[in-house]
Short mmCIF file of C-alpha atoms and ligand atoms in Angstrom, two decimals:
data_model
loop_
_atom_site.label_atom_id
_atom_site.label_comp_id
_atom_site.label_asym_id
_atom_site.label_seq_id
_atom_site.Cartn_x
_atom_site.Cartn_y
_atom_site.Cartn_z
CA MET A 1 -29.96 -44.06 44.32
CA PRO A 2 -30.92 -47.23 42.39
CA GLU A 3 -34.13 -46.95 40.39
CA GLN A 4 -36.89 -48.05 42.82
CA LYS A 5 -38.86 -51.03 41.44
CA LEU A 6 -42.53 -50.22 40.83
CA ILE A 7 -44.66 -52.43 43.05
CA ILE A 8 -48.12 -53.45 41.85
CA ALA A 9 -50.49 -54.48 44.64
CA PRO A 10 -53.91 -55.78 43.54
CA SER A 11 -56.59 -55.02 46.12
CA ILE A 12 -58.90 -57.97 46.82
CA LEU A 13 -61.81 -55.70 47.73
CA SER A 14 -62.88 -55.84 44.07
CA ALA A 15 -62.29 -59.58 43.67
CA ASP A 16 -65.08 -62.16 43.44
CA LEU A 17 -65.07 -62.93 47.17
CA ALA A 18 -67.09 -66.10 46.64
CA HIS A 19 -64.04 -67.46 44.81
CA LEU A 20 -61.33 -65.58 46.68
CA GLN A 21 -58.58 -68.18 46.45
CA GLU A 22 -59.01 -68.58 42.68
CA GLU A 23 -59.02 -64.81 42.30
CA VAL A 24 -55.77 -64.47 44.23
CA SER A 25 -54.20 -67.32 42.28
CA SER A 26 -55.18 -65.61 39.01
CA ILE A 27 -53.02 -62.55 39.75
CA GLU A 28 -50.28 -64.12 41.84
CA PRO A 29 -47.80 -64.76 38.97
CA TYR A 30 -47.93 -61.13 37.85
CA ALA A 31 -48.35 -59.05 41.04
CA ASP A 32 -45.77 -58.01 43.66
CA TRP A 33 -47.92 -57.55 46.76
CA LEU A 34 -51.51 -58.40 47.69
CA GLN A 35 -53.47 -55.61 49.33
CA ILE A 36 -56.06 -56.48 51.94
CA ASP A 37 -58.58 -53.70 52.66
CA VAL A 38 -59.71 -54.12 56.26
CA MET A 39 -62.77 -51.93 56.86
CA ASP A 40 -64.69 -51.67 60.16
CA GLY A 41 -67.88 -49.89 59.05
CA HIS A 42 -66.97 -47.06 61.43
CA PHE A 43 -63.82 -45.38 60.14
CA VAL A 44 -65.26 -45.98 56.66
CA PRO A 45 -68.92 -46.76 55.80
CA SER A 46 -68.23 -50.32 54.61
CA ILE A 47 -67.40 -53.51 56.47
CA SER A 48 -65.10 -55.77 54.43
CA PHE A 49 -63.15 -58.63 56.01
CA GLY A 50 -60.81 -59.36 58.88
CA ALA A 51 -58.14 -61.77 59.98
CA PRO A 52 -60.29 -64.96 59.80
CA ILE A 53 -60.79 -64.48 56.05
CA VAL A 54 -57.22 -63.34 55.41
CA ARG A 55 -55.91 -66.40 57.25
CA CYS A 56 -57.59 -68.61 54.62
CA ILE A 57 -55.74 -67.05 51.68
CA GLN A 58 -52.91 -69.20 50.35
CA THR A 59 -50.37 -67.01 48.59
CA ALA A 60 -46.66 -66.36 48.34
CA LEU A 61 -47.35 -62.67 47.76
CA PRO A 62 -46.41 -60.32 50.61
CA LEU A 63 -49.62 -59.34 52.41
CA ASP A 64 -50.16 -55.59 52.57
CA ILE A 65 -52.76 -54.88 55.26
CA HIS A 66 -54.56 -51.54 54.86
CA LEU A 67 -56.33 -50.84 58.14
CA MET A 68 -59.29 -48.57 57.47
CA VAL A 69 -60.36 -48.89 61.07
CA SER A 70 -60.93 -46.48 63.96
CA ASN A 71 -58.71 -48.40 66.35
CA PRO A 72 -55.78 -49.98 64.48
CA ALA A 73 -54.00 -50.77 67.76
CA GLU A 74 -56.58 -53.53 68.31
CA ARG A 75 -55.97 -55.14 64.92
CA ILE A 76 -52.20 -55.22 64.57
CA ASP A 77 -51.38 -58.41 66.50
CA GLU A 78 -53.75 -60.67 64.54
CA PHE A 79 -52.27 -59.58 61.21
CA LEU A 80 -48.72 -59.89 62.47
CA GLU A 81 -49.60 -63.41 63.58
CA ILE A 82 -50.79 -64.16 60.03
CA GLY A 83 -47.44 -62.93 58.73
CA ALA A 84 -48.31 -59.55 57.24
CA ALA A 85 -45.42 -58.02 55.31
CA ASN A 86 -46.72 -54.45 55.66
CA ILE A 87 -49.37 -52.89 57.89
CA THR A 88 -50.68 -49.41 57.17
CA PHE A 89 -52.88 -47.41 59.55
CA HIS A 90 -54.66 -44.11 58.88
CA ALA A 91 -53.36 -40.81 60.22
CA GLU A 92 -56.99 -39.73 60.71
CA ALA A 93 -57.52 -42.62 63.15
CA VAL A 94 -54.39 -41.97 65.24
CA ALA A 95 -53.95 -38.27 65.94
CA HIS A 96 -51.21 -38.21 68.57
CA THR A 97 -47.56 -38.55 67.63
CA GLU A 98 -46.69 -40.84 70.52
CA HIS A 99 -49.50 -43.22 69.60
CA ARG A 100 -48.38 -43.23 65.96
CA LYS A 101 -44.80 -43.98 66.99
CA GLU A 102 -45.96 -46.73 69.32
CA LEU A 103 -47.91 -48.40 66.47
CA ILE A 104 -44.94 -48.12 64.12
CA GLN A 105 -42.71 -49.69 66.75
CA ARG A 106 -45.18 -52.54 67.41
CA ILE A 107 -45.61 -53.28 63.70
CA ARG A 108 -41.87 -53.36 63.14
CA ALA A 109 -41.24 -55.46 66.24
CA GLY A 110 -43.70 -57.96 64.76
CA GLY A 111 -41.62 -58.28 61.61
CA ALA A 112 -43.62 -56.09 59.23
CA THR A 113 -42.96 -52.72 57.69
CA ALA A 114 -45.09 -49.83 58.93
CA GLY A 115 -47.13 -47.46 56.78
CA ILE A 116 -49.29 -44.43 57.44
CA ALA A 117 -52.14 -43.41 55.11
CA ILE A 118 -53.64 -40.00 54.40
CA ASN A 119 -57.07 -39.43 52.86
CA PRO A 120 -57.47 -36.94 50.00
CA GLU A 121 -58.58 -34.17 52.38
CA THR A 122 -55.73 -34.76 54.83
CA SER A 123 -52.63 -32.58 54.52
CA LEU A 124 -49.19 -34.08 54.15
CA ASP A 125 -48.08 -31.79 57.00
CA SER A 126 -50.38 -33.70 59.34
CA VAL A 127 -48.02 -36.69 59.17
CA GLY A 128 -44.82 -34.63 59.32
CA ASP A 129 -44.23 -36.00 62.82
CA VAL A 130 -43.61 -39.54 61.55
CA LEU A 131 -42.51 -39.22 57.92
CA GLU A 132 -38.90 -39.80 58.98
CA GLU A 133 -39.89 -42.98 60.82
CA ILE A 134 -42.30 -44.81 58.55
CA ASP A 135 -41.45 -47.32 55.86
CA LEU A 136 -44.39 -46.45 53.61
CA LEU A 137 -46.63 -43.45 52.97
CA LEU A 138 -50.02 -44.29 51.44
CA VAL A 139 -51.60 -41.33 49.63
CA MET A 140 -55.27 -42.20 49.00
CA SER A 141 -56.59 -41.06 45.62
CA VAL A 142 -60.20 -41.84 46.57
CA HIS A 143 -62.20 -41.38 49.77
CA PRO A 144 -61.77 -44.82 51.35
CA GLY A 145 -64.56 -47.32 51.69
CA PHE A 146 -65.35 -48.48 48.19
CA GLY A 147 -63.70 -49.80 45.06
CA GLY A 148 -64.43 -48.45 41.58
CA GLN A 149 -64.37 -44.74 42.45
CA PRO A 150 -62.86 -42.04 40.21
CA PHE A 151 -59.26 -40.90 40.74
CA ILE A 152 -58.84 -37.65 42.69
CA GLU A 153 -56.15 -35.66 40.88
CA HIS A 154 -55.25 -33.09 43.53
CA VAL A 155 -53.58 -35.67 45.78
CA LEU A 156 -50.71 -35.88 43.28
CA SER A 157 -49.29 -32.68 44.77
CA ASN A 158 -48.82 -34.50 48.09
CA VAL A 159 -46.98 -37.28 46.26
CA ARG A 160 -44.66 -34.80 44.52
CA THR A 161 -43.91 -33.02 47.79
CA ALA A 162 -43.27 -36.25 49.69
CA ARG A 163 -41.04 -37.63 46.92
CA SER A 164 -38.87 -34.55 46.76
CA ALA A 165 -38.47 -34.51 50.55
CA PHE A 166 -37.95 -38.27 50.95
CA PRO A 167 -36.26 -39.74 47.85
CA ASP A 168 -36.02 -43.22 49.36
CA LEU A 169 -39.49 -43.49 50.91
CA MET A 170 -41.93 -46.10 49.60
CA ILE A 171 -44.87 -43.98 48.37
CA GLN A 172 -48.02 -45.96 47.66
CA MET A 173 -51.17 -44.69 45.94
CA ASP A 174 -54.55 -46.33 46.17
CA GLY A 175 -57.87 -45.59 44.52
CA GLY A 176 -58.99 -45.17 40.92
CA ILE A 177 -55.69 -46.47 39.57
CA ASN A 178 -55.82 -47.83 36.02
CA LYS A 179 -53.68 -47.75 32.87
CA ASP A 180 -54.42 -44.02 32.42
CA THR A 181 -53.95 -42.74 35.96
CA ALA A 182 -50.99 -45.00 36.81
CA SER A 183 -48.57 -42.97 34.69
CA GLU A 184 -49.55 -39.75 36.49
CA CYS A 185 -48.90 -41.46 39.84
CA VAL A 186 -45.46 -42.71 38.82
CA LYS A 187 -44.54 -39.37 37.28
CA ALA A 188 -45.47 -37.68 40.59
CA GLY A 189 -43.19 -40.08 42.46
CA ALA A 190 -45.28 -43.05 43.57
CA ASN A 191 -43.46 -46.40 43.42
CA ASN A 192 -46.21 -48.64 44.73
CA LEU A 193 -49.65 -48.79 43.10
CA VAL A 194 -52.77 -50.42 44.53
CA SER A 195 -55.44 -51.30 42.01
CA GLY A 196 -58.68 -53.18 42.56
CA SER A 197 -61.47 -52.85 40.02
CA PHE A 198 -59.12 -52.24 37.07
CA ILE A 199 -57.32 -55.53 37.69
CA PHE A 200 -60.13 -57.76 38.96
CA GLY A 201 -62.55 -56.31 36.42
CA ALA A 202 -60.21 -57.30 33.58
CA SER A 203 -60.63 -60.56 31.65
CA ASP A 204 -56.86 -60.57 31.05
CA ARG A 205 -55.36 -59.75 34.45
CA LYS A 206 -51.80 -60.31 33.34
CA MET A 207 -52.28 -57.64 30.66
CA ALA A 208 -54.00 -55.32 33.14
CA ILE A 209 -51.15 -55.57 35.65
CA ASN A 210 -48.51 -55.19 32.95
CA SER A 211 -50.28 -52.10 31.60
CA LEU A 212 -49.77 -50.52 35.03
CA ARG A 213 -46.08 -51.40 34.87
CA GLN A 214 -45.72 -49.63 31.50
CA SER A 215 -46.60 -46.36 33.18
C1 DX5 B 1 -60.79 -48.06 48.87
C2 DX5 B 1 -59.71 -49.10 49.00
C3 DX5 B 1 -58.97 -49.30 47.73
C4 DX5 B 1 -59.86 -49.82 46.65
C5 DX5 B 1 -59.17 -49.63 45.33
O1 DX5 B 1 -61.27 -47.75 50.12
O2 DX5 B 1 -58.77 -48.71 49.96
O3 DX5 B 1 -57.89 -50.22 47.89
O4 DX5 B 1 -60.11 -51.18 46.86
O5 DX5 B 1 -60.10 -50.00 44.40
P1 DX5 B 1 -60.10 -49.30 42.97
O6 DX5 B 1 -58.75 -49.63 42.39
O7 DX5 B 1 -61.24 -49.98 42.28
O8 DX5 B 1 -60.31 -47.84 43.18
#
């Protein structure tokens, strides 16, 4: 199997939202994806932004929509219409297998890849019903809702297990990822890293992103 390229996806949650376009432009030459944290204030405590804001962003980067919402089925169409490259929903928000499969099918039919996310307290087994079907598994390394939180180490065991069972699966990690934790994530088997405060808090964003690639 060819070495899977490591994807770096800056998360705009930690960007200066009053200057969002400049912030995106500042990382665009160095990043692979752009992660958009959509939060509804119900599934997670925070409210962030939705399709109207995302529609304003001018970028060539593939948009990676992370739906931290209680009812992802209601949000999919608007992000497909914007041209999302990937849409990830949370296993904790969609319990039933048939509903999960329906969402995956809808996302794919709309031209995007489909991901499922698990929070740190959620077992990998709980998504065993769709791991063969999805394009991306997102293993959260923080409790979702806020940027700048510390990395939760124990989730790495889920990454190791998923990688050994699914050598070709895109495994994304998100939360507390910086130049120190990135190497642990890659060693465990992650090949897609989301990072917010480490990148947007850096004065030299090119260096920050490249330091994640060195991992
Ligand atoms: C947390 C979000 C993460 C967060 C990452 O709920 O899903 O994407 O923005 O931010 P850092 O990298 O600062 O932990």
